[in-house]
Each structure stands twice: as structure tokens, then as C-alpha cells.
Short mmCIF file of C-alpha atoms and ligand atoms in Angstrom, two decimals:
data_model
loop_
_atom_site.label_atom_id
_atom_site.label_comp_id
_atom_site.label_asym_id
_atom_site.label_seq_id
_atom_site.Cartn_x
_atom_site.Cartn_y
_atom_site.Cartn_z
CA UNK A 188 15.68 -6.44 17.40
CA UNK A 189 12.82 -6.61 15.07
CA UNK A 190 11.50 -3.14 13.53
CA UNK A 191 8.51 -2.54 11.99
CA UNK A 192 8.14 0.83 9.92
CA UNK A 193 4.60 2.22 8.73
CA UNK A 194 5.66 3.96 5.14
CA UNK A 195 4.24 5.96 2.37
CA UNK A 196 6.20 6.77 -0.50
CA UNK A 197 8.91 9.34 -1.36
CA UNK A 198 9.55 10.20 2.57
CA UNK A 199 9.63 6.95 3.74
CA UNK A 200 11.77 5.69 1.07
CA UNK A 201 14.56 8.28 2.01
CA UNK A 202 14.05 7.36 5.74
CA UNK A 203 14.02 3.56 5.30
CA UNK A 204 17.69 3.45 3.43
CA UNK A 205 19.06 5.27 6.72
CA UNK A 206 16.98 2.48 9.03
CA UNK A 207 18.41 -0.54 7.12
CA UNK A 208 22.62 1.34 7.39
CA UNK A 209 21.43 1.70 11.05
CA UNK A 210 20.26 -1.96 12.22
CA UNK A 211 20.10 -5.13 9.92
CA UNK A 212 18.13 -5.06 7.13
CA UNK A 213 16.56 -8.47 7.38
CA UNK A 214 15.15 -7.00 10.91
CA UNK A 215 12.92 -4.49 9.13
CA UNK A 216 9.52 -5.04 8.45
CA UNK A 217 7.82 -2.18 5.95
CA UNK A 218 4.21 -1.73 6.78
CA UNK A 219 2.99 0.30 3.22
CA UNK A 220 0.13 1.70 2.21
CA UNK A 221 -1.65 0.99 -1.05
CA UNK A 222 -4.68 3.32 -0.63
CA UNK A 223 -3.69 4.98 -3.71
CA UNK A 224 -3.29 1.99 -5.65
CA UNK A 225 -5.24 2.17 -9.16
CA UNK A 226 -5.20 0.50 -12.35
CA UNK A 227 -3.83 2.28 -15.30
CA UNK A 228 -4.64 0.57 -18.78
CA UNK A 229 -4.82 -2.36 -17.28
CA UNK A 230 -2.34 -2.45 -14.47
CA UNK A 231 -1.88 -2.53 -11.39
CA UNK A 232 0.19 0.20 -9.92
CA UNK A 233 1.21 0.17 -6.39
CA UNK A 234 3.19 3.97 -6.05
CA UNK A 235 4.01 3.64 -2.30
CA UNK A 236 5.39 -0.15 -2.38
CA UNK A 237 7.14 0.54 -5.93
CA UNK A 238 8.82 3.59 -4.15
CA UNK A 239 9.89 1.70 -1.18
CA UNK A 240 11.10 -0.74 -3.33
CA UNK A 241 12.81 1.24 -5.31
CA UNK A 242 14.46 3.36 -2.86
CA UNK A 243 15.69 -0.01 -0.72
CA UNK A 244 17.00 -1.53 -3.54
CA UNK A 245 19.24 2.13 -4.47
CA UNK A 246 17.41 2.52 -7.80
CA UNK A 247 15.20 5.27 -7.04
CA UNK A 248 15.87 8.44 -8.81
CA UNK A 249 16.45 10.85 -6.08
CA UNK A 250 15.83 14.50 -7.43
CA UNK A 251 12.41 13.14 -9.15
CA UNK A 252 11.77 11.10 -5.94
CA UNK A 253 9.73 8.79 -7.45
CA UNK A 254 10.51 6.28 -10.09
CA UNK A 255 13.60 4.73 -11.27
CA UNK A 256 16.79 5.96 -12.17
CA UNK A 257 17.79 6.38 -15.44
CA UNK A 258 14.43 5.82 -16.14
CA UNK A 259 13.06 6.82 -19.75
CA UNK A 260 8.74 7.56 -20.63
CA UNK A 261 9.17 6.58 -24.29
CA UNK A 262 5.88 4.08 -23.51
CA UNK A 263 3.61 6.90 -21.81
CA UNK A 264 4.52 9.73 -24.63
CA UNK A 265 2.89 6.60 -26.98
CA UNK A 266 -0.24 6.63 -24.87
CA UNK A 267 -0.60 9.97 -25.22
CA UNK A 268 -0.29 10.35 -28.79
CA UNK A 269 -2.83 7.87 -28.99
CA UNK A 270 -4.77 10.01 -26.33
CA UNK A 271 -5.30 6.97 -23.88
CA UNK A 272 -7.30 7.58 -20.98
CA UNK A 273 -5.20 7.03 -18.37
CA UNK A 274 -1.78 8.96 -19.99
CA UNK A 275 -1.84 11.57 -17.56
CA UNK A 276 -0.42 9.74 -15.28
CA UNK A 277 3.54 9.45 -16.20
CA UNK A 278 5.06 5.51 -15.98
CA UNK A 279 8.58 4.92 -16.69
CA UNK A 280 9.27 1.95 -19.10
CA UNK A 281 11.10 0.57 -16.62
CA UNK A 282 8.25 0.94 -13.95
CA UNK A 283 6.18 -0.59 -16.62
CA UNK A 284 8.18 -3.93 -16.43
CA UNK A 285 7.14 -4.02 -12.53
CA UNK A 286 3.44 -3.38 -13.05
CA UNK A 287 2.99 -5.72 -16.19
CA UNK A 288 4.49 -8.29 -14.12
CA UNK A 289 2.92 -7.32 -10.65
CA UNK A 290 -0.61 -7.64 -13.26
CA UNK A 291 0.06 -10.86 -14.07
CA UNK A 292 0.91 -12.24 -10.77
CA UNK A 293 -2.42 -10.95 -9.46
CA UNK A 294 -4.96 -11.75 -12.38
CA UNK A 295 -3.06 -15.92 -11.47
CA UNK A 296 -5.10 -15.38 -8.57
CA UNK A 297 -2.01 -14.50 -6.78
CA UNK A 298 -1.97 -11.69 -3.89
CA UNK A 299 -0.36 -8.79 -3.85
CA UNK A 300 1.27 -9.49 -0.42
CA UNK A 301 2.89 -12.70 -2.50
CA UNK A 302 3.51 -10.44 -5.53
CA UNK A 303 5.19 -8.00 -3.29
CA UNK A 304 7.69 -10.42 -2.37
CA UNK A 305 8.48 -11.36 -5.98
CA UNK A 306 9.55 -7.99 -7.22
CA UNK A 307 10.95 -7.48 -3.71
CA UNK A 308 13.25 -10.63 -4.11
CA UNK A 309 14.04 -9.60 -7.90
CA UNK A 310 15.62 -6.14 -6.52
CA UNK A 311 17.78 -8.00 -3.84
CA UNK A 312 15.81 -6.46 -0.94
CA UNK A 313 16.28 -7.76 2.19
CA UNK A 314 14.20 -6.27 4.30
CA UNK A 315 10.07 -7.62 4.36
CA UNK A 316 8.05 -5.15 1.93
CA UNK A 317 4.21 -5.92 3.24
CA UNK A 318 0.94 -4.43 1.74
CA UNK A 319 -0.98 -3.23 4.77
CA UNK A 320 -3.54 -5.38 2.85
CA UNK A 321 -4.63 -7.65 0.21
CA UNK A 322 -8.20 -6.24 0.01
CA UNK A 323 -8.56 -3.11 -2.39
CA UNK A 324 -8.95 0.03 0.15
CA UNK A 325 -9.08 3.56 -2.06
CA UNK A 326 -8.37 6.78 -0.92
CA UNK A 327 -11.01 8.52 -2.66
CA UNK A 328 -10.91 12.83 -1.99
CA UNK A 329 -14.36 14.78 -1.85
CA UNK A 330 -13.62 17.79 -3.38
CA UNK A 331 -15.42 21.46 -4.52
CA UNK A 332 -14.09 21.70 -8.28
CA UNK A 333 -13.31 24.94 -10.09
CA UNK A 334 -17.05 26.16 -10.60
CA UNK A 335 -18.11 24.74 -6.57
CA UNK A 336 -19.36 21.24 -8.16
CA UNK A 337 -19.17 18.17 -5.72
CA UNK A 338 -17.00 15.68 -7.10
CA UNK A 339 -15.76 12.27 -5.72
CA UNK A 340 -12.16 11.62 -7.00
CA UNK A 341 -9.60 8.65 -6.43
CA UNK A 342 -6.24 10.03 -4.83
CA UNK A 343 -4.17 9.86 -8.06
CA UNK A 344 -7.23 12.28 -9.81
CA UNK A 345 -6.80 14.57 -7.01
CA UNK A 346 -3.44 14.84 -6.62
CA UNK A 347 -1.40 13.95 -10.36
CA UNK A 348 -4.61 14.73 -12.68
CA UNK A 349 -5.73 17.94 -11.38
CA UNK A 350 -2.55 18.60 -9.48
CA UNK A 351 -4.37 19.05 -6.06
CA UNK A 352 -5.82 22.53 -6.93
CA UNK A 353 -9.55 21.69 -5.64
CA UNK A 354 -10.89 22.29 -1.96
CA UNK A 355 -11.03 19.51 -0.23
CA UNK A 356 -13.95 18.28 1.58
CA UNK A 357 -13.36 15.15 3.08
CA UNK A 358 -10.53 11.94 2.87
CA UNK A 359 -11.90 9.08 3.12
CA UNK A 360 -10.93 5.18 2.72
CA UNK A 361 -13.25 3.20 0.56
CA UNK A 362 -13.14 -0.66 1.37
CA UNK A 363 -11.20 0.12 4.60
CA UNK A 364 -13.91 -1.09 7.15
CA UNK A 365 -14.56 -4.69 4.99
CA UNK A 366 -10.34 -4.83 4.67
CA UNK A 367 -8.18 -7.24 6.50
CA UNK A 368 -4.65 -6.62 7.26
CA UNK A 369 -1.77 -8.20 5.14
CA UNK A 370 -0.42 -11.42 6.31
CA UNK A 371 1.82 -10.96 8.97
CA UNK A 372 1.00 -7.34 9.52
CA UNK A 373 -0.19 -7.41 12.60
CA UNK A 374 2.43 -10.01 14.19
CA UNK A 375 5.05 -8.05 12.70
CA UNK A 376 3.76 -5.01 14.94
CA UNK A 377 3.08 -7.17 18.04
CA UNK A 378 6.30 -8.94 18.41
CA UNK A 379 8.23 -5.42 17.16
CA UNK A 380 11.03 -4.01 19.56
CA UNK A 381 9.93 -0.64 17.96
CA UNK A 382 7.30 0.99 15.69
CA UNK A 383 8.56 3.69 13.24
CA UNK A 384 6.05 5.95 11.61
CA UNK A 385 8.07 7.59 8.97
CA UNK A 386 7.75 11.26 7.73
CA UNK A 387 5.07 10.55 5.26
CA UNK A 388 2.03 12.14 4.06
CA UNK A 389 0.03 11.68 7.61
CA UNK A 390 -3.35 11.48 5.69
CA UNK A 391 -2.59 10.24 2.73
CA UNK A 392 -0.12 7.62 3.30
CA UNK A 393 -0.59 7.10 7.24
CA UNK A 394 -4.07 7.42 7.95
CA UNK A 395 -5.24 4.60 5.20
CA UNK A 396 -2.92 2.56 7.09
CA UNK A 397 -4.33 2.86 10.71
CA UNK A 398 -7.59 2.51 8.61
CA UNK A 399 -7.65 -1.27 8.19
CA UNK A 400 -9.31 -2.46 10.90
CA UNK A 401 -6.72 -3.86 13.34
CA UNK A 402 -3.54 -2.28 12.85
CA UNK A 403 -4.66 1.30 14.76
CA UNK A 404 -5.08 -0.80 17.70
CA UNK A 405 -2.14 -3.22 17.23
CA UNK A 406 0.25 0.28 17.04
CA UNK A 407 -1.13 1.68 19.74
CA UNK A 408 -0.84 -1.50 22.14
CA UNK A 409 2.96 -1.02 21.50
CA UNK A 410 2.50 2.92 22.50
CA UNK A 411 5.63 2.54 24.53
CA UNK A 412 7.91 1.91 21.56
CA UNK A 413 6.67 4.10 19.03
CA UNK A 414 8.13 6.79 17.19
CA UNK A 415 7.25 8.71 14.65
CA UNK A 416 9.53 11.16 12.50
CA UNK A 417 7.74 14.41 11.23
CA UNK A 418 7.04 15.04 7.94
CA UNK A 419 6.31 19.05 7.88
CA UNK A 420 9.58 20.63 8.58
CA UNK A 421 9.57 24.57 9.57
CA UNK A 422 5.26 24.42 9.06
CA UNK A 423 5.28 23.24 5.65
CA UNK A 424 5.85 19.39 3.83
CA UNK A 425 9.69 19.21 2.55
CA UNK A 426 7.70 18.23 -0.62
CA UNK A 427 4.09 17.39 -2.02
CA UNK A 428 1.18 18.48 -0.74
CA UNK A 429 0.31 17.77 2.44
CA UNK A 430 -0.50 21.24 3.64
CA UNK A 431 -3.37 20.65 1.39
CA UNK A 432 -4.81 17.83 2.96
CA UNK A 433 -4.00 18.23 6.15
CA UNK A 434 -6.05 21.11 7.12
CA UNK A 435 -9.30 19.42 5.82
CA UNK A 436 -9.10 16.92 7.90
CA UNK A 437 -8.82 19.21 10.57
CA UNK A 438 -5.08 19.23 11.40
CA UNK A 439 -2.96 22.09 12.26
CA UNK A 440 0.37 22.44 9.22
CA UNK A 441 3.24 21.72 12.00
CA UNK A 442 5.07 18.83 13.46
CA UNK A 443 3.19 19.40 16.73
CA UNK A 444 0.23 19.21 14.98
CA UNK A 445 0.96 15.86 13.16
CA UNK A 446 1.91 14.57 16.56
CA UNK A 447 -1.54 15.53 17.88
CA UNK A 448 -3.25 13.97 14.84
CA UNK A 449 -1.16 10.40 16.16
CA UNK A 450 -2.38 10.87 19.75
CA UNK A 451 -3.03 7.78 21.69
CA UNK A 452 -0.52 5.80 18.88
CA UNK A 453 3.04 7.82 19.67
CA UNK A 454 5.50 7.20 22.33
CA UNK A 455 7.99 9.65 21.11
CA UNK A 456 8.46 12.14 18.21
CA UNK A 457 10.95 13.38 16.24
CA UNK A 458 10.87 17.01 15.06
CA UNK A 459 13.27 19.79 12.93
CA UNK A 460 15.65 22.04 14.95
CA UNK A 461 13.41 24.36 12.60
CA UNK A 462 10.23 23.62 14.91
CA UNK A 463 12.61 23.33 18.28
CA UNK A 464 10.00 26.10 19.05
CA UNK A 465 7.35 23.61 19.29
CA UNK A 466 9.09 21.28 21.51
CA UNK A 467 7.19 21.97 24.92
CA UNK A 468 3.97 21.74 23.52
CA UNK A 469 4.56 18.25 22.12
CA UNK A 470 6.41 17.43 25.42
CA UNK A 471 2.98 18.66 26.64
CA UNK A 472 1.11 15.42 25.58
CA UNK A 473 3.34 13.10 27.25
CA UNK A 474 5.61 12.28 24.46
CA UNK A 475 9.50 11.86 24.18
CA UNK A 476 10.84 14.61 22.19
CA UNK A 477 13.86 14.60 19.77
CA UNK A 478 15.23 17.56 18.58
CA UNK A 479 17.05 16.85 15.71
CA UNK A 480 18.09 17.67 11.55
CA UNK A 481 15.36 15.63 9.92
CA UNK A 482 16.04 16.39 6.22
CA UNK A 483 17.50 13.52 4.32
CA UNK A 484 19.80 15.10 2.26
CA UNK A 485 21.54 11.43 1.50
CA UNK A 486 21.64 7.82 3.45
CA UNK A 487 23.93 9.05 6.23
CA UNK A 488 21.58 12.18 7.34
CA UNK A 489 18.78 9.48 7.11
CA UNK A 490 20.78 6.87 8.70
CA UNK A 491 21.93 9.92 11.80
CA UNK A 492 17.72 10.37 11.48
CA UNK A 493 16.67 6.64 11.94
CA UNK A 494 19.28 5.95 15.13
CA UNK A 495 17.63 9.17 16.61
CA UNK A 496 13.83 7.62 15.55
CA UNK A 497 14.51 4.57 17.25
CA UNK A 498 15.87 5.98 20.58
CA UNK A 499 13.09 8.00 20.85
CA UNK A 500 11.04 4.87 20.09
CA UNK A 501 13.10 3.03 22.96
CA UNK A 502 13.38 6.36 25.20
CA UNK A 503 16.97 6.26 25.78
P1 GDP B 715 4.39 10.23 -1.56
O1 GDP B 715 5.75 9.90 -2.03
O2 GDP B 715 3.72 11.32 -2.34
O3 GDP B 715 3.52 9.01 -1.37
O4 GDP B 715 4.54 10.91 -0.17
P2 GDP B 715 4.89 10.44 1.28
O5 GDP B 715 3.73 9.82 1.92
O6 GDP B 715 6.21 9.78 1.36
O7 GDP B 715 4.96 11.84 1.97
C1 GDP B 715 5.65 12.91 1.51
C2 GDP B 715 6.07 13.59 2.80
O8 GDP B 715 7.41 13.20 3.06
C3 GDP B 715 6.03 15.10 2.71
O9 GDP B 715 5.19 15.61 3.75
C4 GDP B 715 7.47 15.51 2.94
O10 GDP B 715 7.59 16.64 3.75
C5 GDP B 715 8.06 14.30 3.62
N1 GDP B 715 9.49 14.21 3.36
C6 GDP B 715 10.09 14.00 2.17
N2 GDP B 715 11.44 14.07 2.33
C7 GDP B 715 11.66 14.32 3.66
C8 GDP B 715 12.84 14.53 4.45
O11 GDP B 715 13.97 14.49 3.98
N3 GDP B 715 12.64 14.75 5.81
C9 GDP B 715 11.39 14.81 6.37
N4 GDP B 715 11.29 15.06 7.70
N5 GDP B 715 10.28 14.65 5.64
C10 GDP B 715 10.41 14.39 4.32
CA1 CA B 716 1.84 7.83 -2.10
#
């Protein structure tokens, strides 16, 4: 049965080694988002794709979450001593090898759907890695800075350069409404047995997603066999910062109200025995419930996590 899987980073990564132990990998189609895409000196970095990546291909470093194992920053402690613009953000000299190559691919002309495949071929991944586009779409945050100013930042400023400590105004997706979806994004959805939203950041790694005119409505034609698995576990995110982000675009901190924030998309949702509280209420807007231990301490809790997912997608 074919699965498609809408992913952000860190979360989804963890979630998408249990789906791939729990049907066949080459059934698994990885819808990702690249809203928070941006070039540093030069490259092209991809964060969400490079993290599903690397967490398919079992070279993620799990206690960072994000990045490679055994990974060393010689190259970015360089940039800083030079005091390049762009060295706050940290890449891995491994990491590097994917974005100067990734770069390449795409200043041939080539896109990054294509140059997706590449890297995803060189890590021996056999499940289909797909851009949710080839257009640029940036997450850009609206913020209040420290002394009330208005500023307009891209995701990565928000959330890595000033560590997410301004109030936020407004998310919003630049390029989103002129964006088409990836090549075979939204046949992969159509002709799914089930939909998987995994527990990612709902506004910053779902939400761009859904953005791209098309897919919202391509999910929720499939209503029936979509499931999504919560990312905010006892009324907080496991990790990152989603409490921040959350709230300003109007959504309540708890897996009920993430599952209200996917109304009209869901067909069943998966929740913490920590929030077992909340159970009724999302029960209340017609969806199938699971009630189950959604941290993914290693591939077989995600594994036990993605057979639950995908019953509730099926509801049986
Ligand atoms: P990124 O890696 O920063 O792009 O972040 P993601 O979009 O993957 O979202 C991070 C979200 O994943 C946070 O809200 C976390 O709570 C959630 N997450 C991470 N690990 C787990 C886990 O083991 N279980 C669940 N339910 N959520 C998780
Ligand atoms: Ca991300």
C-alpha cells in the first residue's frame, strides 16, 4: 500500500525510520518542506530534506537531532574566525559535502526535486524524498524585537540567529501563492492508501506545506485516510520551539489543539497517554482517536508509533 508522509525535520525523521521497519520502504513517499530553505555563503541548504535524509539513511546524530553523526564543524569555526556573515548558523563538514554538491546540481539548471534524488540515491534511501516544491517559498516571521521595532526575518534568523526570543507577529509563506507543487506531489497523495502528518512543527514545518497551492486540498480529498501524530506531548513540544509559534498564529499549546489547527484535513489523530485527558474533546470533532506512547525513544517505539498512525489513518 502506498504511503505518503508530510515531514518537517527532527520529528519526522524519528517517526519516518519507525514507518519504513513498519511497511516497505520503497512504499513511502516523504512530502518535505523547504520553507526554511536559505542560502548560506553560497549554498543551498535544505534543513528539513537533509534531516530526513539523514535520519532514513541511519546517519543522523540522534542526541543533536540534526546533522550527521560523527560529524565535526572544523569548516564553520573557519568562517567565524574570518567573521563571515552567515557563521552563525553551525554546518557540519560533512553537511557541507551535501550542500556544495546540492549547489552545484541546482546552479546546472537542475531542480531540487532532481537534486533530491541524487543525494537521496547516494545515502541508499529507498524510500521517495520529494520537495513539496521546486519554486523558492520562505517562511519569513514578523516579529517585535527587543526595543518593540518591527522586523521581517527569514525562519533560520528567527529561530537559530536570535534563538526565537522575539514576539511574534505573524508566519507567513513568501512565494507560496505563485508556487507549484513538486513533481509527483500531488499524485503521490491522490493515489495514497494513507496520509501521515508526522509530529512536526505544525506551523513551521506543516503549514508551509499545505501552503502550496494544491496540496491542502489534495490532503483533505483523502480526509478518510489521514492521520496525523502529535507533536506537543503533555502541552509542550518534546523539543524546539513550537510553543512559540504556535500561539501567534492563534493555536492553543496541546495535541487537541494541533488537531483543531488540521480541521477539515484529519481523519484520525494520534495523541500521548500524557494528554489521554484530551481525548473526548478531539473525539468531539469527528476524529479517530489513538491513545498511545508517542515519544520515539529509538526505531522500535517509532516503528510501535507508525503501525498505530496508520490504523488510525485506516480506522481499524
Ligand atoms: P525541526 O527539526 O526543527 O524542523 O522540527 P520539526 O518540524 O521536526 O518539529 C519538531 C517537533 O517534533 C517538536 O514539536 C517536537 O515536539 C516534535 N518531536 C520531536 N521528537 C518527537 C517524539 O519523539 N515524539 C513526538 N510526538 N514528537 C516529537
Ligand atoms: Ca525545519
Amino acid at each position: 500500500m502506498a504511503i505518503v508522509a508530510l515531514a518537517g525535520g527532527v520529528g519526522a525523521g524519528k517517526f519516518l525510520r519507525g514507518l519504513v521497519r513498519a511497511v516497505p520502504a520503497h512504499d513511502v513517499t516523504v512530502v518535505v518542506n523547504t520553507g526554511d530553505d536559505r542560502r548560506f555563503h553560497g549554498l543551498h541548504v535544505s534543513p528539513d530534506l537533509d534531516s530526513v535524509t539523514y535520519w532514513l539513511a541511519g546517519r543522523a546524530d540522534r542526541d543533536r537531532g540534526w546533522g550527521r553523526e560523527g560529524e565535526t564543524f572544523r569548516a564553520t569555526e573557519e568562517l567565524r574566525a574570518f567573521g563571515a556573515a552567515d557563521s552563525w548558523f553551525g554546518l557540519g563538514d560533512l553537511d557541507l559535502a551535501t550542500h556544495l554538491h546540492r549547489t552545484s546540481l541546482l546552479d546546472r539548471g537542475v531542480p531540487l526535486s532532481e537534486a533530491t534524488s541524487h543525494v537521496a540515491a547516494r545515502f541508499g534511501i529507498d524510500a521517495r524524498i520529494l520537495p513539496m516544491t521546486d519554486d523558492l517559498v520562505e517562511t519569513r516571521v514578523e516579529v517585535a524585537g527587543q526595543e518593540g521595532e518591527p522586523l521581517d526575518l527569514h525562519f533560520q534568523e528567527y529561530w537559530v540567529q536570535r534563538g526565537a526570543a522575539d514576539q511574534v507577529k505573524e508566519v507567513r509563506f513568501a512565494g507560496a501563492l505563485a508556487a507549484r507543487p513538486g513533481p509527483g506531489v500531488l499524485e503521490a497523495i491522490a493515489a495514497a492508501g494513507a496520509v501521515l502528518i508526522c509530529p512536526s512543527n505544525p506551523i513551521a514545518s506543516i503549514d508551509p506545506i499545505l501552503a502550496v497551492p494544491g496540496i491542502r486540498e489534495a490532503v483533505a480529498a483523502r480526509r478518510d485516510r489521514v492521520a496525523g501524530v502529535s507533536p506537543i506531548v503533555g502541552g509542550a513540544p518534546l523539543r524546539g520551539m513550537a510553543d512559540r509559534l504556535l500561539p501567534a498564529a492563534g493555536v492553543e499549546v496541546s495535541a487537541a489543539g494541533v488537531a483543531e489547527h488540521y480541521a477539515g484535513l484529519l481523519g484520525g489523530w494520534v495523541i500521548d497517554h500524557r494528554d489521554a485527558r484530551l481525548a473526548g474533546r478531539v473525539e468531539g470533532m469527528g476524529l479517530r482517536v489513538a491513545v498511545t506512547d508517542t515519544i520515539m525513544v529509538d526505531d522500535a517505539a517509532a516503528e510501535a508509533l507508525a503501525r498505530v498512525a496508520l490504523r488510525a489513518a485506516l480506522g481499524r
